[in-house]
PDB file of C-alpha atoms in Angstrom:
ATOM      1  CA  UNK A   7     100.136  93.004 114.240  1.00 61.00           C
ATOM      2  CA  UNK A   8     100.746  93.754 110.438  1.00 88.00           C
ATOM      3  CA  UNK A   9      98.095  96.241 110.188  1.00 90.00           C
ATOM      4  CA  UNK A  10      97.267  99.179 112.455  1.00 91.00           C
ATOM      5  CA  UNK A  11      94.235 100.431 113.567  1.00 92.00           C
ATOM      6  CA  UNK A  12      95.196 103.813 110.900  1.00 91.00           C
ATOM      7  CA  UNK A  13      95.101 102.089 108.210  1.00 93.00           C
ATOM      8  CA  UNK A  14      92.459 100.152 108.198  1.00 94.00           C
ATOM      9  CA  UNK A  15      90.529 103.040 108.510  1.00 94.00           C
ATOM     10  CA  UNK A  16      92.221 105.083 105.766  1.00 94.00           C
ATOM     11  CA  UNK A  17      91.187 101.590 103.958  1.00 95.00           C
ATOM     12  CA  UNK A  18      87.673 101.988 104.852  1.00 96.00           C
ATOM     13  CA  UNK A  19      87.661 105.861 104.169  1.00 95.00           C
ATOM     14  CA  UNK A  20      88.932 104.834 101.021  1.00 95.00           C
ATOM     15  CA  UNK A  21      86.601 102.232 100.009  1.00 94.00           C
ATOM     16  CA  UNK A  22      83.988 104.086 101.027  1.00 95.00           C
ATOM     17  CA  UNK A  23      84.638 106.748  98.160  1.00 94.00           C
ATOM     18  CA  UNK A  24      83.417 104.092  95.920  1.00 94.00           C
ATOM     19  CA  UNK A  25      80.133 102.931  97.936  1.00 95.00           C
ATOM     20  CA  UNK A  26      77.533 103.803  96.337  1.00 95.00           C
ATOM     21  CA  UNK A  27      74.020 101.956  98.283  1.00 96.00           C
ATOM     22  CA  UNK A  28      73.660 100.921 101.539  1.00 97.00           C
ATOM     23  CA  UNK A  29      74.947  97.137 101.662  1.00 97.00           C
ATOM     24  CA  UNK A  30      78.837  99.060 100.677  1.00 97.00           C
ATOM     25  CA  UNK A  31      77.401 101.977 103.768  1.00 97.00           C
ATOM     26  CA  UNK A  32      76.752  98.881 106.346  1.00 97.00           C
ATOM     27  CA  UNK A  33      80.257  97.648 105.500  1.00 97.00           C
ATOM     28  CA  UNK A  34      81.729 100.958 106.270  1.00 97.00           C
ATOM     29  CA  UNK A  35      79.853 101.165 109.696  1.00 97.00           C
ATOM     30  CA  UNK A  36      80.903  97.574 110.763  1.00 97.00           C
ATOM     31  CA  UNK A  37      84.389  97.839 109.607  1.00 96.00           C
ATOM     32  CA  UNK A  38      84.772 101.445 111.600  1.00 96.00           C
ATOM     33  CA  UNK A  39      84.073  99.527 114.872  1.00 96.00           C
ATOM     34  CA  UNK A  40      86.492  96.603 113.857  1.00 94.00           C
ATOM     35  CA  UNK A  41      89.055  98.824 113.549  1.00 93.00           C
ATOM     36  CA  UNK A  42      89.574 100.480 116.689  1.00 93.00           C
ATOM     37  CA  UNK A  43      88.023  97.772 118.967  1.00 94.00           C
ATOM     38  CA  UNK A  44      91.442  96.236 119.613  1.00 92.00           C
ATOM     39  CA  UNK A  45      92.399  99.781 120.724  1.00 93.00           C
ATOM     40  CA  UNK A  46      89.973 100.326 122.595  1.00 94.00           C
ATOM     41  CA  UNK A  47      90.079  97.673 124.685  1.00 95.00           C
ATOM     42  CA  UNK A  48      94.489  97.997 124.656  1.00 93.00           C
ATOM     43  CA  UNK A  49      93.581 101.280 126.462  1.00 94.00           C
ATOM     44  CA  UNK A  50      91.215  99.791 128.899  1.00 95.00           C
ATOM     45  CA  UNK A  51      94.094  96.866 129.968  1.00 95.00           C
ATOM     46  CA  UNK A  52      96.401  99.782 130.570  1.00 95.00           C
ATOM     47  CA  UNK A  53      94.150 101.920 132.648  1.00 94.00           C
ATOM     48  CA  UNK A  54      95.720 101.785 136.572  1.00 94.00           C
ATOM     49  CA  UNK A  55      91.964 100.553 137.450  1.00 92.00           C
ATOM     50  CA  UNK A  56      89.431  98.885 134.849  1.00 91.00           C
ATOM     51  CA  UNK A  57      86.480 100.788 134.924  1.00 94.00           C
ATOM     52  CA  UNK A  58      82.907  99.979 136.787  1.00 92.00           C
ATOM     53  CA  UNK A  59      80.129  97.487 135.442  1.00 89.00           C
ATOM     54  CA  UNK A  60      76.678  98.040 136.741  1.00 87.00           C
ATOM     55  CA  UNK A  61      74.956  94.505 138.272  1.00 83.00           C
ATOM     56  CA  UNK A  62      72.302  94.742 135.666  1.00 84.00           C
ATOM     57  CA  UNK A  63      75.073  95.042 132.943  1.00 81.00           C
ATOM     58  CA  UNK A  64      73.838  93.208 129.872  1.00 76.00           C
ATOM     59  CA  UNK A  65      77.483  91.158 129.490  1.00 80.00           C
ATOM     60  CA  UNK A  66      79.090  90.690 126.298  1.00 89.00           C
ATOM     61  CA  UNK A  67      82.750  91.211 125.867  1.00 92.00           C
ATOM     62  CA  UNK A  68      82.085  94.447 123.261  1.00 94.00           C
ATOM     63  CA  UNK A  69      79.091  95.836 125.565  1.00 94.00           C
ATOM     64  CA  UNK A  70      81.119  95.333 128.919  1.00 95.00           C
ATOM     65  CA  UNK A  71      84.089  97.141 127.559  1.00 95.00           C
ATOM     66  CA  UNK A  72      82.648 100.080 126.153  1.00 95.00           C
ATOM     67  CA  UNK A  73      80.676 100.122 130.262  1.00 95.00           C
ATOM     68  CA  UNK A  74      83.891 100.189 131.604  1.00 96.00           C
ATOM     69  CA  UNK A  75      84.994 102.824 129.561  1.00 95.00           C
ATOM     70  CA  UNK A  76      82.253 104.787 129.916  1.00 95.00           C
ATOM     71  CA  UNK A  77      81.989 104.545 133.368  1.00 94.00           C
ATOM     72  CA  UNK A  78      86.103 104.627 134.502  1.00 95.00           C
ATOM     73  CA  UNK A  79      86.880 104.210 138.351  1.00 95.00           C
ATOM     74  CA  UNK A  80      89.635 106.249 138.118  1.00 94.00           C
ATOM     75  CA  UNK A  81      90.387 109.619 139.817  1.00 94.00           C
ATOM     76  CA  UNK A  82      88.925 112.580 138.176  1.00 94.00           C
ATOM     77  CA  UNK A  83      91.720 114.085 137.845  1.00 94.00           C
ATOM     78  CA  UNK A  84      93.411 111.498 136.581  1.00 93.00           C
ATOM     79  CA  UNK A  85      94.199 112.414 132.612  1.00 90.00           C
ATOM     80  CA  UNK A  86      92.659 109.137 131.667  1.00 94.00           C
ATOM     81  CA  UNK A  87      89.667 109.971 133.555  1.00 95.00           C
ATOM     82  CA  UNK A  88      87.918 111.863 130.542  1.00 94.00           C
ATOM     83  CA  UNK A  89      89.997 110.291 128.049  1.00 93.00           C
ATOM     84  CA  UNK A  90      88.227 106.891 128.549  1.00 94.00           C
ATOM     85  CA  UNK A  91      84.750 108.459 129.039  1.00 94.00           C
ATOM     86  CA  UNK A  92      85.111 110.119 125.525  1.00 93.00           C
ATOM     87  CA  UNK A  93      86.518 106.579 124.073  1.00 93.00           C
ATOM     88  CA  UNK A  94      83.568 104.882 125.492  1.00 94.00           C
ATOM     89  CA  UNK A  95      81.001 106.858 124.178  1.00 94.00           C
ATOM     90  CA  UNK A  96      82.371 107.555 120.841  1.00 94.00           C
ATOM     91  CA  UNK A  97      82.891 103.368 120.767  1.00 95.00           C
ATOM     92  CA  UNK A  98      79.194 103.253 121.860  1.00 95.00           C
ATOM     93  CA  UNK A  99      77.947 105.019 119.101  1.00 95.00           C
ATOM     94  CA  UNK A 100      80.125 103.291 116.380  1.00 96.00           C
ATOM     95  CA  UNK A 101      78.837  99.697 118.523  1.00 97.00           C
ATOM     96  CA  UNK A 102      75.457 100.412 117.847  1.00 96.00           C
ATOM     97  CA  UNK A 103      75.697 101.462 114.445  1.00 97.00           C
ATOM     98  CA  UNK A 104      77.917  98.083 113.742  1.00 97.00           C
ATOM     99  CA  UNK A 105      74.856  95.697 115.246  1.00 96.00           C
ATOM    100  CA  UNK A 106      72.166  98.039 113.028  1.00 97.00           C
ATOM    101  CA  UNK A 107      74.068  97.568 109.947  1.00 97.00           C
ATOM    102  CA  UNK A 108      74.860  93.623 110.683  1.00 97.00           C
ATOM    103  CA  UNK A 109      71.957  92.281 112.123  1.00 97.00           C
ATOM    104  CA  UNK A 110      68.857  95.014 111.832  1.00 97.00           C
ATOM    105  CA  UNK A 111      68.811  94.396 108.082  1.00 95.00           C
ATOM    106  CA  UNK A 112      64.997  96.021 107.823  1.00 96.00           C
ATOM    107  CA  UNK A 113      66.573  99.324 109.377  1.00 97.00           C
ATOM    108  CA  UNK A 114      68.029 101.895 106.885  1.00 97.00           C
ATOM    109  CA  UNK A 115      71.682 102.620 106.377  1.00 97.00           C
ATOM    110  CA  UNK A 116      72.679 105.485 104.797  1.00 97.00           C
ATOM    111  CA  UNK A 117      75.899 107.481 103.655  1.00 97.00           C
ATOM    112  CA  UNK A 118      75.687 110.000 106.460  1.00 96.00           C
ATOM    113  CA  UNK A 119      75.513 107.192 109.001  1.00 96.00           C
ATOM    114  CA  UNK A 120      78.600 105.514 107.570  1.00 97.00           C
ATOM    115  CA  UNK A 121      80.719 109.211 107.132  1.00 96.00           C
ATOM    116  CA  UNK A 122      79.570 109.634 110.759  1.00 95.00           C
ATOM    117  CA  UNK A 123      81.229 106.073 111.434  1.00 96.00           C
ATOM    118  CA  UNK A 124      84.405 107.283 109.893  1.00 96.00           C
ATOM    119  CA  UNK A 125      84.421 109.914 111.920  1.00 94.00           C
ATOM    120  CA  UNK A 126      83.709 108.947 115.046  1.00 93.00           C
ATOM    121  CA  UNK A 127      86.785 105.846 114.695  1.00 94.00           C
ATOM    122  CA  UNK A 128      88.615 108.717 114.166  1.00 93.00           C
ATOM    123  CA  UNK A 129      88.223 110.032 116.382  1.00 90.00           C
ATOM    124  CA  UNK A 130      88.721 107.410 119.115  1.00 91.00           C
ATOM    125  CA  UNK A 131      91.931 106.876 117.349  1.00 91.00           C
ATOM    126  CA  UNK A 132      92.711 110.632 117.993  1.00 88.00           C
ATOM    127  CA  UNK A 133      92.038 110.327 121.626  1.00 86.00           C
ATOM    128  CA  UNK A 134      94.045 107.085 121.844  1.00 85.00           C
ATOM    129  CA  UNK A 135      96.612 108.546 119.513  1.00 76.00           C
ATOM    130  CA  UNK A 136      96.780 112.002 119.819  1.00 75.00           C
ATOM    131  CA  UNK A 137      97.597 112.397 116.349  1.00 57.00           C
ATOM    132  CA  UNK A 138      95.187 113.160 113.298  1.00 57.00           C
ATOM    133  CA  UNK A 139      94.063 110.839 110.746  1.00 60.00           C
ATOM    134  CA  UNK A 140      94.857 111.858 107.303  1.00 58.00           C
ATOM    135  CA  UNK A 141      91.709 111.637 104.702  1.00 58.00           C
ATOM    136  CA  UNK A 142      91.915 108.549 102.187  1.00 52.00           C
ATOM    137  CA  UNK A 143      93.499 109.968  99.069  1.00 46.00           C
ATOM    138  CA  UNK A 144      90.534 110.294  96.332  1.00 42.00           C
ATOM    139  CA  UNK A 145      91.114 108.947  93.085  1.00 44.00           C
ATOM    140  CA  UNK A 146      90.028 110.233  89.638  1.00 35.00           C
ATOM    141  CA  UNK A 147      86.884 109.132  88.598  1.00 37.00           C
ATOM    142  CA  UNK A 148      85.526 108.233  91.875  1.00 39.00           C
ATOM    143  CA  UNK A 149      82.846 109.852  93.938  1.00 37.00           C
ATOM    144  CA  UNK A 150      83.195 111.516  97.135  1.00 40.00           C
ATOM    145  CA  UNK A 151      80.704 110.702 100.175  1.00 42.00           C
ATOM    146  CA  UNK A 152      78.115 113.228 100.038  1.00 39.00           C
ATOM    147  CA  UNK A 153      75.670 114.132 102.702  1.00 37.00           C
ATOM    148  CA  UNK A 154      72.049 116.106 102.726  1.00 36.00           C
ATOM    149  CA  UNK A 155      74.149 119.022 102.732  1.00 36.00           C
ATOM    150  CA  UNK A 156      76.634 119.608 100.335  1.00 36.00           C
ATOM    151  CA  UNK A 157      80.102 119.622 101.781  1.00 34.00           C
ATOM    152  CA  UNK A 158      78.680 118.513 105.077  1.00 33.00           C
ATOM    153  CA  UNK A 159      81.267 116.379 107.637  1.00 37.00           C
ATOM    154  CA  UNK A 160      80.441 115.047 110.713  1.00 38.00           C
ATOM    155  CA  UNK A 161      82.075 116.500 113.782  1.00 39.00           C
ATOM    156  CA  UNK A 162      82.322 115.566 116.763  1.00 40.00           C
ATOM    157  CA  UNK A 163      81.795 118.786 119.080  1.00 40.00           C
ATOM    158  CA  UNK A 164      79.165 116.967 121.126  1.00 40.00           C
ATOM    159  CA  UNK A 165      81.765 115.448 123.034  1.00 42.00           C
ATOM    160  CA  UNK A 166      84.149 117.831 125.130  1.00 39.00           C
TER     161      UNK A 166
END
């Protein structure tokens, strides 16, 4: 691979300093999943057992990963155990956000939902990675993502 999953986010971070309406925001959320899918599913390969699908899964390759993830057949107290539920559902969010922003065109996008993207691949990638994510450098003249609140980030303590 000549990219990694890193810095293609630091890429979309980046771009998205300069997004200003919501066809740049639904870029953002659809390249957010991109970027860590490949991860995601690299972890899942290397589990010791693939995780559980329900019968009445819906299929899909995307879908049936982030189930398996979500729902691991591993021991709980194997390390991985948590480690793919939190990937799963952090992936589920940034899954359903992707399909809104590419195909639910009639459905509003806005900045928060794509800083909320960027954070939650970032997270993923933390899990996966164990290392932090540095913010995409912000050049002069360009405007930082705002949110409702000024200075607002979205965090990810809803997941422990």
């Amino acid at each position: 691979m000549t990219v990694t999953s890193q810095e293609i986010i630091v890429s979309v971070e980046k771009n998205h300093t300069l997004s200003t309406n919501e066809a740049d925001w639904r870029g953002v959320c659809s390249r957010s999943y991109y970027a860590i899918y490949e991860d995601g599913k690299g972890f899942h390969e290397g589990l010791t057992a693939p995780g559980t699908l329900r019968a009445e899964s819906k299929g899909g390759m995307h879908r049936d990963l982030i189930e398996q993830l979500c729902k691991p057949s591993l021991k709980r107290t194997d390390p991985d155990f948590l480690k793919s539920m939190k990937i799963g559902y952090l992936m589920k969010t940034l899954h359903d956000q992707r399909i809104k922003a590419d195909y639910f065109r009639a459905k509003a996008i806005a900045r928060i939902d794509a800083d909320n993207c960027i954070a939650h691949a970032k997270g993923v990638l933390n899990e996966l990675l164990g290392a932090h994510i540095p913010e995409a450098p912000v050049e002069h003249g360009t405007l930082p993502p705002t949110s409702p609140e000024k200075g607002c980030r979205p965090t990810l303590t809803r997941i422990k």
